[in-house]
């Protein structure tokens, strides 16, 4: 398995099996990004099927975040095409992609320090629903939608707490809560465990697993915790110098000599 599986023709795991007759949720073809004369992302092609969990690994600077920026529309591609549910979104703005059900979290924290957990979620709900947002507060003072998301992310007991006093794991959960308000079908998670203590990793892993397995969301996730990735991912993609070095089932990727050379060469 030395070449990337760019067409996803290999048999996926049962839980990632595409629905009969359905196309990929996400399709990239020869996607490239050049900035300041440097090619950061180079000819990346792959398909992601409905309900699949695709993990990305690769040395620092390999282009993982840059690729997520292209898929979510934060940066425009220099070359190639991106399709979501069969629709060409290559030139669409980030907000339009979000409206189609594509949501992402960021590698660095994107929270407002003094703002409470519940206010973060409520602000996201207002942004998601725009002018149609209606506040029907429950007896505890929180709108149903906010309370529901806080319960799913196990943050209900922290609803009135400012974001800056949360633990790192709770901050990462809050970022997921903000994302979940928009009920994205396709979630791009960029290092959701970054900065999280070892004790908090299992709970965060279980939350991400439930968003994928129980709620049926399709997930693309960059992560450096290999044990987490091997536990969660249906397939594993390796990025190296902006290219997709490998894309296959996790164990096949780990056994691949080219991947091992790339990792050993970079001293990861
Ligand atoms: N806006 C930009 N302008 C110029 N170079 C950039 C820009 N954004 C990223 N780069 C460069 O592109 C390369 C890839 O960066 P990127 O953040 O995508 O890597 P990464 O795989 O996410 O790394 P990490 O594991 O450290 O998060 C790096 O060399 C980075 O300096
Ligand atoms: Mg990154």
PDB file of C-alpha atoms and ligand atoms in Angstrom:
ATOM      1  CA  UNK A   1       0.000   0.000   0.000  1.00  0.00           C
ATOM      2  CA  UNK A   2       2.460   2.601  -1.159  1.00  0.00           C
ATOM      3  CA  UNK A   3       0.102   4.799  -3.131  1.00  0.00           C
ATOM      4  CA  UNK A   4      -2.827   6.819  -1.781  1.00  0.00           C
ATOM      5  CA  UNK A   5      -6.288   5.344  -2.195  1.00  0.00           C
ATOM      6  CA  UNK A   6      -7.541   8.337  -4.107  1.00  0.00           C
ATOM      7  CA  UNK A   7     -10.726   6.722  -5.341  1.00  0.00           C
ATOM      8  CA  UNK A   8     -11.803   4.984  -2.123  1.00  0.00           C
ATOM      9  CA  UNK A   9     -12.420   1.815  -4.083  1.00  0.00           C
ATOM     10  CA  UNK A  10     -11.021  -0.399  -1.332  1.00  0.00           C
ATOM     11  CA  UNK A  11     -13.665  -2.037   0.873  1.00  0.00           C
ATOM     12  CA  UNK A  12     -14.349   0.177   3.892  1.00  0.00           C
ATOM     13  CA  UNK A  13     -15.126  -1.062   7.393  1.00  0.00           C
ATOM     14  CA  UNK A  14     -18.793  -2.035   7.920  1.00  0.00           C
ATOM     15  CA  UNK A  15     -19.729   1.094   9.864  1.00  0.00           C
ATOM     16  CA  UNK A  16     -18.312   3.306   7.118  1.00  0.00           C
ATOM     17  CA  UNK A  17     -19.936   1.447   4.247  1.00  0.00           C
ATOM     18  CA  UNK A  18     -21.439   3.900   1.765  1.00  0.00           C
ATOM     19  CA  UNK A  19     -25.201   3.737   1.338  1.00  0.00           C
ATOM     20  CA  UNK A  20     -26.130   1.852  -1.816  1.00  0.00           C
ATOM     21  CA  UNK A  21     -26.432   4.249  -4.697  1.00  0.00           C
ATOM     22  CA  UNK A  22     -25.140   7.223  -2.735  1.00  0.00           C
ATOM     23  CA  UNK A  23     -22.070   9.166  -3.789  1.00  0.00           C
ATOM     24  CA  UNK A  24     -19.351  10.418  -1.484  1.00  0.00           C
ATOM     25  CA  UNK A  25     -20.180  13.152   1.025  1.00  0.00           C
ATOM     26  CA  UNK A  26     -16.928  14.865   0.172  1.00  0.00           C
ATOM     27  CA  UNK A  27     -14.817  14.564  -2.964  1.00  0.00           C
ATOM     28  CA  UNK A  28     -11.461  16.288  -3.539  1.00  0.00           C
ATOM     29  CA  UNK A  29      -9.741  16.140  -6.899  1.00  0.00           C
ATOM     30  CA  UNK A  30      -6.177  17.404  -7.426  1.00  0.00           C
ATOM     31  CA  UNK A  31      -6.593  20.086  -4.785  1.00  0.00           C
ATOM     32  CA  UNK A  32      -3.611  22.411  -4.462  1.00  0.00           C
ATOM     33  CA  UNK A  33      -2.773  25.593  -2.571  1.00  0.00           C
ATOM     34  CA  UNK A  34       0.176  27.814  -3.389  1.00  0.00           C
ATOM     35  CA  UNK A  35       0.953  30.900  -1.334  1.00  0.00           C
ATOM     36  CA  UNK A  36       3.900  33.250  -1.733  1.00  0.00           C
ATOM     37  CA  UNK A  37       5.375  30.931  -4.347  1.00  0.00           C
ATOM     38  CA  UNK A  38       5.369  27.949  -1.968  1.00  0.00           C
ATOM     39  CA  UNK A  39       3.119  24.960  -2.648  1.00  0.00           C
ATOM     40  CA  UNK A  40       1.615  24.054   0.716  1.00  0.00           C
ATOM     41  CA  UNK A  41      -1.009  21.546  -0.491  1.00  0.00           C
ATOM     42  CA  UNK A  42      -0.188  19.550  -3.607  1.00  0.00           C
ATOM     43  CA  UNK A  43      -2.583  17.496  -5.761  1.00  0.00           C
ATOM     44  CA  UNK A  44      -4.673  15.999  -2.964  1.00  0.00           C
ATOM     45  CA  UNK A  45      -7.514  13.692  -4.058  1.00  0.00           C
ATOM     46  CA  UNK A  46      -9.811  11.526  -1.944  1.00  0.00           C
ATOM     47  CA  UNK A  47     -13.442  10.610  -1.295  1.00  0.00           C
ATOM     48  CA  UNK A  48     -15.182  10.463   2.083  1.00  0.00           C
ATOM     49  CA  UNK A  49     -18.357   8.408   2.396  1.00  0.00           C
ATOM     50  CA  UNK A  50     -21.422   9.057   4.514  1.00  0.00           C
ATOM     51  CA  UNK A  51     -20.791   8.151   8.153  1.00  0.00           C
ATOM     52  CA  UNK A  52     -17.078   7.580   7.673  1.00  0.00           C
ATOM     53  CA  UNK A  53     -14.379   8.646  10.150  1.00  0.00           C
ATOM     54  CA  UNK A  54     -11.219   9.707   8.335  1.00  0.00           C
ATOM     55  CA  UNK A  55      -8.194  10.684  10.421  1.00  0.00           C
ATOM     56  CA  UNK A  56      -5.226  12.755   9.247  1.00  0.00           C
ATOM     57  CA  UNK A  57      -1.709  12.454  10.568  1.00  0.00           C
ATOM     58  CA  UNK A  58       1.603  13.855   9.394  1.00  0.00           C
ATOM     59  CA  UNK A  59       4.632  15.754  10.637  1.00  0.00           C
ATOM     60  CA  UNK A  60       4.331  19.383  11.781  1.00  0.00           C
ATOM     61  CA  UNK A  61       3.985  21.638   8.747  1.00  0.00           C
ATOM     62  CA  UNK A  62       2.787  18.791   6.490  1.00  0.00           C
ATOM     63  CA  UNK A  63      -0.266  20.816   5.402  1.00  0.00           C
ATOM     64  CA  UNK A  64      -3.060  19.224   7.458  1.00  0.00           C
ATOM     65  CA  UNK A  65      -4.554  22.473   8.752  1.00  0.00           C
ATOM     66  CA  UNK A  66      -4.046  24.081   5.344  1.00  0.00           C
ATOM     67  CA  UNK A  67      -6.034  21.258   3.758  1.00  0.00           C
ATOM     68  CA  UNK A  68      -8.860  21.723   6.287  1.00  0.00           C
ATOM     69  CA  UNK A  69      -8.826  25.453   5.501  1.00  0.00           C
ATOM     70  CA  UNK A  70      -9.344  24.654   1.816  1.00  0.00           C
ATOM     71  CA  UNK A  71     -12.163  22.177   2.502  1.00  0.00           C
ATOM     72  CA  UNK A  72     -13.978  24.536   4.878  1.00  0.00           C
ATOM     73  CA  UNK A  73     -13.496  27.540   2.567  1.00  0.00           C
ATOM     74  CA  UNK A  74     -11.265  29.654   4.805  1.00  0.00           C
ATOM     75  CA  UNK A  75      -8.731  29.786   1.972  1.00  0.00           C
ATOM     76  CA  UNK A  76      -9.527  29.393  -1.748  1.00  0.00           C
ATOM     77  CA  UNK A  77      -7.882  26.519  -3.602  1.00  0.00           C
ATOM     78  CA  UNK A  78      -5.239  27.376  -6.206  1.00  0.00           C
ATOM     79  CA  UNK A  79      -6.045  24.264  -8.220  1.00  0.00           C
ATOM     80  CA  UNK A  80      -8.490  21.371  -8.293  1.00  0.00           C
ATOM     81  CA  UNK A  81     -12.065  20.883  -7.150  1.00  0.00           C
ATOM     82  CA  UNK A  82     -14.078  20.130  -4.017  1.00  0.00           C
ATOM     83  CA  UNK A  83     -17.598  18.652  -4.045  1.00  0.00           C
ATOM     84  CA  UNK A  84     -19.985  18.243  -1.120  1.00  0.00           C
ATOM     85  CA  UNK A  85     -22.862  15.803  -1.643  1.00  0.00           C
ATOM     86  CA  UNK A  86     -22.204  16.003  -5.366  1.00  0.00           C
ATOM     87  CA  UNK A  87     -22.388  19.825  -5.506  1.00  0.00           C
ATOM     88  CA  UNK A  88     -19.299  21.719  -6.641  1.00  0.00           C
ATOM     89  CA  UNK A  89     -18.356  23.981  -3.713  1.00  0.00           C
ATOM     90  CA  UNK A  90     -14.846  24.839  -4.949  1.00  0.00           C
ATOM     91  CA  UNK A  91     -15.618  28.562  -5.168  1.00  0.00           C
ATOM     92  CA  UNK A  92     -18.169  28.775  -2.354  1.00  0.00           C
ATOM     93  CA  UNK A  93     -17.570  30.936   0.720  1.00  0.00           C
ATOM     94  CA  UNK A  94     -17.074  29.338   4.146  1.00  0.00           C
ATOM     95  CA  UNK A  95     -20.521  30.420   5.405  1.00  0.00           C
ATOM     96  CA  UNK A  96     -22.219  28.814   2.394  1.00  0.00           C
ATOM     97  CA  UNK A  97     -20.366  25.544   3.051  1.00  0.00           C
ATOM     98  CA  UNK A  98     -21.430  25.733   6.704  1.00  0.00           C
ATOM     99  CA  UNK A  99     -25.049  26.112   5.588  1.00  0.00           C
ATOM    100  CA  UNK A 100     -24.653  22.898   3.602  1.00  0.00           C
ATOM    101  CA  UNK A 101     -23.710  21.089   6.838  1.00  0.00           C
ATOM    102  CA  UNK A 102     -19.939  21.411   6.913  1.00  0.00           C
ATOM    103  CA  UNK A 103     -18.612  22.458  10.330  1.00  0.00           C
ATOM    104  CA  UNK A 104     -15.105  22.712  11.747  1.00  0.00           C
ATOM    105  CA  UNK A 105     -13.167  23.349  14.914  1.00  0.00           C
ATOM    106  CA  UNK A 106      -9.754  25.000  15.078  1.00  0.00           C
ATOM    107  CA  UNK A 107      -6.359  23.826  16.268  1.00  0.00           C
ATOM    108  CA  UNK A 108      -6.072  26.807  18.628  1.00  0.00           C
ATOM    109  CA  UNK A 109      -8.813  27.780  21.052  1.00  0.00           C
ATOM    110  CA  UNK A 110     -11.572  29.934  19.549  1.00  0.00           C
ATOM    111  CA  UNK A 111     -13.433  30.845  22.769  1.00  0.00           C
ATOM    112  CA  UNK A 112     -14.186  34.211  24.423  1.00  0.00           C
ATOM    113  CA  UNK A 113     -12.470  34.111  27.840  1.00  0.00           C
ATOM    114  CA  UNK A 114     -15.008  35.971  29.989  1.00  0.00           C
ATOM    115  CA  UNK A 115     -18.138  34.633  28.303  1.00  0.00           C
ATOM    116  CA  UNK A 116     -20.025  31.760  29.935  1.00  0.00           C
ATOM    117  CA  UNK A 117     -20.411  28.287  28.500  1.00  0.00           C
ATOM    118  CA  UNK A 118     -24.171  28.762  27.921  1.00  0.00           C
ATOM    119  CA  UNK A 119     -23.648  32.161  26.276  1.00  0.00           C
ATOM    120  CA  UNK A 120     -21.169  30.642  23.818  1.00  0.00           C
ATOM    121  CA  UNK A 121     -23.733  28.048  22.801  1.00  0.00           C
ATOM    122  CA  UNK A 122     -26.611  30.523  22.662  1.00  0.00           C
ATOM    123  CA  UNK A 123     -24.611  32.940  20.509  1.00  0.00           C
ATOM    124  CA  UNK A 124     -23.842  30.066  18.135  1.00  0.00           C
ATOM    125  CA  UNK A 125     -27.560  29.185  18.030  1.00  0.00           C
ATOM    126  CA  UNK A 126     -28.438  32.766  17.154  1.00  0.00           C
ATOM    127  CA  UNK A 127     -25.789  32.820  14.427  1.00  0.00           C
ATOM    128  CA  UNK A 128     -26.998  29.483  13.026  1.00  0.00           C
ATOM    129  CA  UNK A 129     -30.666  30.466  12.897  1.00  0.00           C
ATOM    130  CA  UNK A 130     -30.276  34.146  12.090  1.00  0.00           C
ATOM    131  CA  UNK A 131     -33.535  36.105  12.101  1.00  0.00           C
ATOM    132  CA  UNK A 132     -35.625  33.019  12.826  1.00  0.00           C
ATOM    133  CA  UNK A 133     -34.057  32.506  16.274  1.00  0.00           C
ATOM    134  CA  UNK A 134     -36.788  32.311  18.952  1.00  0.00           C
ATOM    135  CA  UNK A 135     -35.940  32.114  22.601  1.00  0.00           C
ATOM    136  CA  UNK A 136     -38.253  29.845  24.575  1.00  0.00           C
ATOM    137  CA  UNK A 137     -36.506  29.608  27.898  1.00  0.00           C
ATOM    138  CA  UNK A 138     -36.942  26.604  30.131  1.00  0.00           C
ATOM    139  CA  UNK A 139     -37.464  26.823  33.883  1.00  0.00           C
ATOM    140  CA  UNK A 140     -33.665  26.845  34.389  1.00  0.00           C
ATOM    141  CA  UNK A 141     -33.395  29.931  32.145  1.00  0.00           C
ATOM    142  CA  UNK A 142     -31.744  28.206  29.158  1.00  0.00           C
ATOM    143  CA  UNK A 143     -33.350  27.753  25.733  1.00  0.00           C
ATOM    144  CA  UNK A 144     -34.122  24.082  24.952  1.00  0.00           C
ATOM    145  CA  UNK A 145     -31.606  23.945  22.104  1.00  0.00           C
ATOM    146  CA  UNK A 146     -28.817  25.274  24.335  1.00  0.00           C
ATOM    147  CA  UNK A 147     -29.668  22.889  27.167  1.00  0.00           C
ATOM    148  CA  UNK A 148     -29.775  19.974  24.725  1.00  0.00           C
ATOM    149  CA  UNK A 149     -26.302  20.675  23.316  1.00  0.00           C
ATOM    150  CA  UNK A 150     -24.854  21.243  26.805  1.00  0.00           C
ATOM    151  CA  UNK A 151     -26.264  17.889  27.935  1.00  0.00           C
ATOM    152  CA  UNK A 152     -24.846  16.058  24.903  1.00  0.00           C
ATOM    153  CA  UNK A 153     -21.390  17.509  25.552  1.00  0.00           C
ATOM    154  CA  UNK A 154     -21.602  16.933  29.343  1.00  0.00           C
ATOM    155  CA  UNK A 155     -21.258  20.641  30.064  1.00  0.00           C
ATOM    156  CA  UNK A 156     -24.665  21.296  31.686  1.00  0.00           C
ATOM    157  CA  UNK A 157     -23.093  21.612  35.159  1.00  0.00           C
ATOM    158  CA  UNK A 158     -20.738  24.281  33.761  1.00  0.00           C
ATOM    159  CA  UNK A 159     -23.411  26.348  31.970  1.00  0.00           C
ATOM    160  CA  UNK A 160     -22.799  29.500  34.011  1.00  0.00           C
ATOM    161  CA  UNK A 161     -18.997  29.193  34.097  1.00  0.00           C
ATOM    162  CA  UNK A 162     -16.785  31.617  32.123  1.00  0.00           C
ATOM    163  CA  UNK A 163     -14.798  29.837  29.407  1.00  0.00           C
ATOM    164  CA  UNK A 164     -11.396  30.863  30.771  1.00  0.00           C
ATOM    165  CA  UNK A 165     -11.805  28.901  34.014  1.00  0.00           C
ATOM    166  CA  UNK A 166     -12.704  25.648  32.266  1.00  0.00           C
ATOM    167  CA  UNK A 167     -10.185  22.817  32.073  1.00  0.00           C
ATOM    168  CA  UNK A 168      -8.556  22.285  28.664  1.00  0.00           C
ATOM    169  CA  UNK A 169     -10.782  19.255  28.082  1.00  0.00           C
ATOM    170  CA  UNK A 170     -13.904  21.259  28.915  1.00  0.00           C
ATOM    171  CA  UNK A 171     -12.789  24.040  26.549  1.00  0.00           C
ATOM    172  CA  UNK A 172     -12.465  21.482  23.746  1.00  0.00           C
ATOM    173  CA  UNK A 173     -15.925  20.141  24.611  1.00  0.00           C
ATOM    174  CA  UNK A 174     -17.318  23.675  24.449  1.00  0.00           C
ATOM    175  CA  UNK A 175     -15.804  24.154  20.994  1.00  0.00           C
ATOM    176  CA  UNK A 176     -17.606  20.961  19.951  1.00  0.00           C
ATOM    177  CA  UNK A 177     -20.820  22.239  21.576  1.00  0.00           C
ATOM    178  CA  UNK A 178     -20.609  25.475  19.566  1.00  0.00           C
ATOM    179  CA  UNK A 179     -20.114  23.389  16.426  1.00  0.00           C
ATOM    180  CA  UNK A 180     -23.004  21.031  17.253  1.00  0.00           C
ATOM    181  CA  UNK A 181     -25.530  23.860  17.454  1.00  0.00           C
ATOM    182  CA  UNK A 182     -25.453  23.965  13.643  1.00  0.00           C
ATOM    183  CA  UNK A 183     -25.961  20.151  13.511  1.00  0.00           C
ATOM    184  CA  UNK A 184     -23.204  19.637  10.913  1.00  0.00           C
ATOM    185  CA  UNK A 185     -23.317  16.377   8.920  1.00  0.00           C
ATOM    186  CA  UNK A 186     -19.623  16.677   8.135  1.00  0.00           C
ATOM    187  CA  UNK A 187     -17.291  17.775  10.938  1.00  0.00           C
ATOM    188  CA  UNK A 188     -13.655  18.776  10.465  1.00  0.00           C
ATOM    189  CA  UNK A 189     -11.862  18.569  13.816  1.00  0.00           C
ATOM    190  CA  UNK A 190      -8.339  20.015  13.872  1.00  0.00           C
ATOM    191  CA  UNK A 191      -6.470  18.504  16.828  1.00  0.00           C
ATOM    192  CA  UNK A 192      -9.427  18.413  19.243  1.00  0.00           C
ATOM    193  CA  UNK A 193      -7.180  16.885  21.932  1.00  0.00           C
ATOM    194  CA  UNK A 194      -4.483  19.592  21.706  1.00  0.00           C
ATOM    195  CA  UNK A 195      -3.517  20.826  25.168  1.00  0.00           C
ATOM    196  CA  UNK A 196      -5.841  18.344  26.893  1.00  0.00           C
ATOM    197  CA  UNK A 197      -4.491  16.462  29.916  1.00  0.00           C
ATOM    198  CA  UNK A 198      -4.082  12.691  29.686  1.00  0.00           C
ATOM    199  CA  UNK A 199      -6.898  12.208  32.237  1.00  0.00           C
ATOM    200  CA  UNK A 200      -9.358  14.138  30.049  1.00  0.00           C
ATOM    201  CA  UNK A 201      -8.525  12.423  26.746  1.00  0.00           C
ATOM    202  CA  UNK A 202     -10.794   9.349  27.281  1.00  0.00           C
ATOM    203  CA  UNK A 203     -13.960  11.431  27.915  1.00  0.00           C
ATOM    204  CA  UNK A 204     -13.260  13.606  24.880  1.00  0.00           C
ATOM    205  CA  UNK A 205     -12.609  10.508  22.793  1.00  0.00           C
ATOM    206  CA  UNK A 206     -15.964   9.048  23.895  1.00  0.00           C
ATOM    207  CA  UNK A 207     -17.761  12.303  23.031  1.00  0.00           C
ATOM    208  CA  UNK A 208     -16.272  12.346  19.529  1.00  0.00           C
ATOM    209  CA  UNK A 209     -17.068   8.649  19.138  1.00  0.00           C
ATOM    210  CA  UNK A 210     -20.723   9.266  20.051  1.00  0.00           C
ATOM    211  CA  UNK A 211     -21.003  12.186  17.600  1.00  0.00           C
ATOM    212  CA  UNK A 212     -19.790   9.836  14.903  1.00  0.00           C
ATOM    213  CA  UNK A 213     -21.296   6.481  15.804  1.00  0.00           C
ATOM    214  CA  UNK A 214     -24.513   7.393  17.653  1.00  0.00           C
ATOM    215  CA  UNK A 215     -25.369  10.610  15.812  1.00  0.00           C
ATOM    216  CA  UNK A 216     -24.081   9.369  12.444  1.00  0.00           C
ATOM    217  CA  UNK A 217     -21.888  12.346  11.632  1.00  0.00           C
ATOM    218  CA  UNK A 218     -19.098  12.071   9.078  1.00  0.00           C
ATOM    219  CA  UNK A 219     -15.794  13.128  10.648  1.00  0.00           C
ATOM    220  CA  UNK A 220     -12.416  14.293   9.346  1.00  0.00           C
ATOM    221  CA  UNK A 221      -9.984  14.707  12.228  1.00  0.00           C
ATOM    222  CA  UNK A 222      -6.353  15.762  12.538  1.00  0.00           C
ATOM    223  CA  UNK A 223      -4.784  14.368  15.676  1.00  0.00           C
ATOM    224  CA  UNK A 224      -1.378  13.457  17.054  1.00  0.00           C
ATOM    225  CA  UNK A 225      -2.692  10.946  19.639  1.00  0.00           C
ATOM    226  CA  UNK A 226      -2.178   7.741  17.666  1.00  0.00           C
ATOM    227  CA  UNK A 227      -4.012   5.548  20.182  1.00  0.00           C
ATOM    228  CA  UNK A 228      -7.104   7.762  19.832  1.00  0.00           C
ATOM    229  CA  UNK A 229      -6.925   7.673  16.038  1.00  0.00           C
ATOM    230  CA  UNK A 230      -6.461   3.937  15.847  1.00  0.00           C
ATOM    231  CA  UNK A 231      -9.476   3.569  18.145  1.00  0.00           C
ATOM    232  CA  UNK A 232     -11.799   5.921  16.240  1.00  0.00           C
ATOM    233  CA  UNK A 233     -10.788   6.037  12.588  1.00  0.00           C
ATOM    234  CA  UNK A 234     -12.155   3.927   9.751  1.00  0.00           C
ATOM    235  CA  UNK A 235      -9.298   5.108   7.528  1.00  0.00           C
ATOM    236  CA  UNK A 236      -6.094   6.970   8.132  1.00  0.00           C
ATOM    237  CA  UNK A 237      -4.580   9.582   5.779  1.00  0.00           C
ATOM    238  CA  UNK A 238      -0.932  10.567   5.995  1.00  0.00           C
ATOM    239  CA  UNK A 239       0.140  13.995   4.783  1.00  0.00           C
ATOM    240  CA  UNK A 240       3.764  14.735   3.997  1.00  0.00           C
ATOM    241  CA  UNK A 241       5.125  17.923   2.380  1.00  0.00           C
ATOM    242  CA  UNK A 242       1.603  18.878   1.259  1.00  0.00           C
ATOM    243  CA  UNK A 243       0.822  15.601  -0.459  1.00  0.00           C
ATOM    244  CA  UNK A 244      -1.267  12.616   0.540  1.00  0.00           C
ATOM    245  CA  UNK A 245       1.349   9.952   1.167  1.00  0.00           C
ATOM    246  CA  UNK A 246      -1.091   7.189   2.106  1.00  0.00           C
ATOM    247  CA  UNK A 247      -4.807   6.623   2.696  1.00  0.00           C
ATOM    248  CA  UNK A 248      -6.060   3.261   3.867  1.00  0.00           C
ATOM    249  CA  UNK A 249      -7.279   1.334   6.895  1.00  0.00           C
ATOM    250  CA  UNK A 250      -5.273   2.363   9.968  1.00  0.00           C
ATOM    251  CA  UNK A 251      -3.276  -0.819  10.414  1.00  0.00           C
ATOM    252  CA  UNK A 252      -2.343  -0.975   6.712  1.00  0.00           C
ATOM    253  CA  UNK A 253      -1.059   2.607   6.928  1.00  0.00           C
ATOM    254  CA  UNK A 254       0.946   1.894  10.063  1.00  0.00           C
ATOM    255  CA  UNK A 255       2.524  -1.145   8.386  1.00  0.00           C
ATOM    256  CA  UNK A 256       3.406   0.797   5.239  1.00  0.00           C
ATOM    257  CA  UNK A 257       7.140   1.149   4.664  1.00  0.00           C
ATOM    258  CA  UNK A 258       6.851   4.537   2.918  1.00  0.00           C
ATOM    259  CA  UNK A 259       4.918   5.947   5.862  1.00  0.00           C
ATOM    260  CA  UNK A 260       7.387   4.555   8.360  1.00  0.00           C
ATOM    261  CA  UNK A 261      10.268   6.120   6.433  1.00  0.00           C
ATOM    262  CA  UNK A 262       8.517   9.501   6.314  1.00  0.00           C
ATOM    263  CA  UNK A 263       7.862   9.416  10.044  1.00  0.00           C
ATOM    264  CA  UNK A 264      11.291   8.209  11.037  1.00  0.00           C
ATOM    265  CA  UNK A 265      12.843  10.743   8.663  1.00  0.00           C
ATOM    266  CA  UNK A 266      10.956  13.579  10.348  1.00  0.00           C
ATOM    267  CA  UNK A 267      11.718  12.232  13.808  1.00  0.00           C
ATOM    268  CA  UNK A 268       8.095  12.177  14.951  1.00  0.00           C
TER     269      UNK A 268
HETATM  270  N1  LIG B   1      -1.046  31.708   5.180  1.00  0.00           N
HETATM  271  C1  LIG B   1       0.133  31.097   5.000  1.00  0.00           C
HETATM  272  N2  LIG B   1       1.123  31.715   4.311  1.00  0.00           N
HETATM  273  C2  LIG B   1       2.298  31.109   4.113  1.00  0.00           C
HETATM  274  N3  LIG B   1       2.607  29.886   4.568  1.00  0.00           N
HETATM  275  C3  LIG B   1       1.673  29.238   5.264  1.00  0.00           C
HETATM  276  C4  LIG B   1       0.386  29.794   5.509  1.00  0.00           C
HETATM  277  N4  LIG B   1      -0.342  28.905   6.224  1.00  0.00           N
HETATM  278  C5  LIG B   1       0.459  27.839   6.411  1.00  0.00           C
HETATM  279  N5  LIG B   1       1.663  28.031   5.853  1.00  0.00           N
HETATM  280  C6  LIG B   1       2.781  27.082   5.831  1.00  0.00           C
HETATM  281  O1  LIG B   1       2.290  25.878   5.295  1.00  0.00           O
HETATM  282  C7  LIG B   1       2.915  24.753   5.904  1.00  0.00           C
HETATM  283  C8  LIG B   1       1.865  23.823   6.399  1.00  0.00           C
HETATM  284  O2  LIG B   1       1.231  24.402   7.536  1.00  0.00           O
HETATM  285  P1  LIG B   1      -0.011  23.709   8.243  1.00  0.00           P
HETATM  286  O3  LIG B   1      -0.401  24.585   9.392  1.00  0.00           O
HETATM  287  O4  LIG B   1      -1.051  23.387   7.251  1.00  0.00           O
HETATM  288  O5  LIG B   1       0.650  22.350   8.767  1.00  0.00           O
HETATM  289  P2  LIG B   1       0.073  21.239   9.742  1.00  0.00           P
HETATM  290  O6  LIG B   1       0.257  19.925   9.062  1.00  0.00           O
HETATM  291  O7  LIG B   1      -1.299  21.591  10.195  1.00  0.00           O
HETATM  292  O8  LIG B   1       1.110  21.319  10.964  1.00  0.00           O
HETATM  293  P3  LIG B   1       0.889  21.127  12.551  1.00  0.00           P
HETATM  294  O9  LIG B   1       0.928  19.638  12.800  1.00  0.00           O
HETATM  295  O10 LIG B   1       2.073  21.812  13.149  1.00  0.00           O
HETATM  296  O11 LIG B   1      -0.400  21.764  12.929  1.00  0.00           O
HETATM  297  C9  LIG B   1       3.831  25.316   6.986  1.00  0.00           C
HETATM  298  O12 LIG B   1       5.145  25.362   6.474  1.00  0.00           O
HETATM  299  C10 LIG B   1       3.281  26.707   7.222  1.00  0.00           C
HETATM  300  O13 LIG B   1       4.285  27.588   7.652  1.00  0.00           O
HETATM  301 MG1  LIG B   2      -2.141  22.040  11.993  1.00  0.00          MG
END
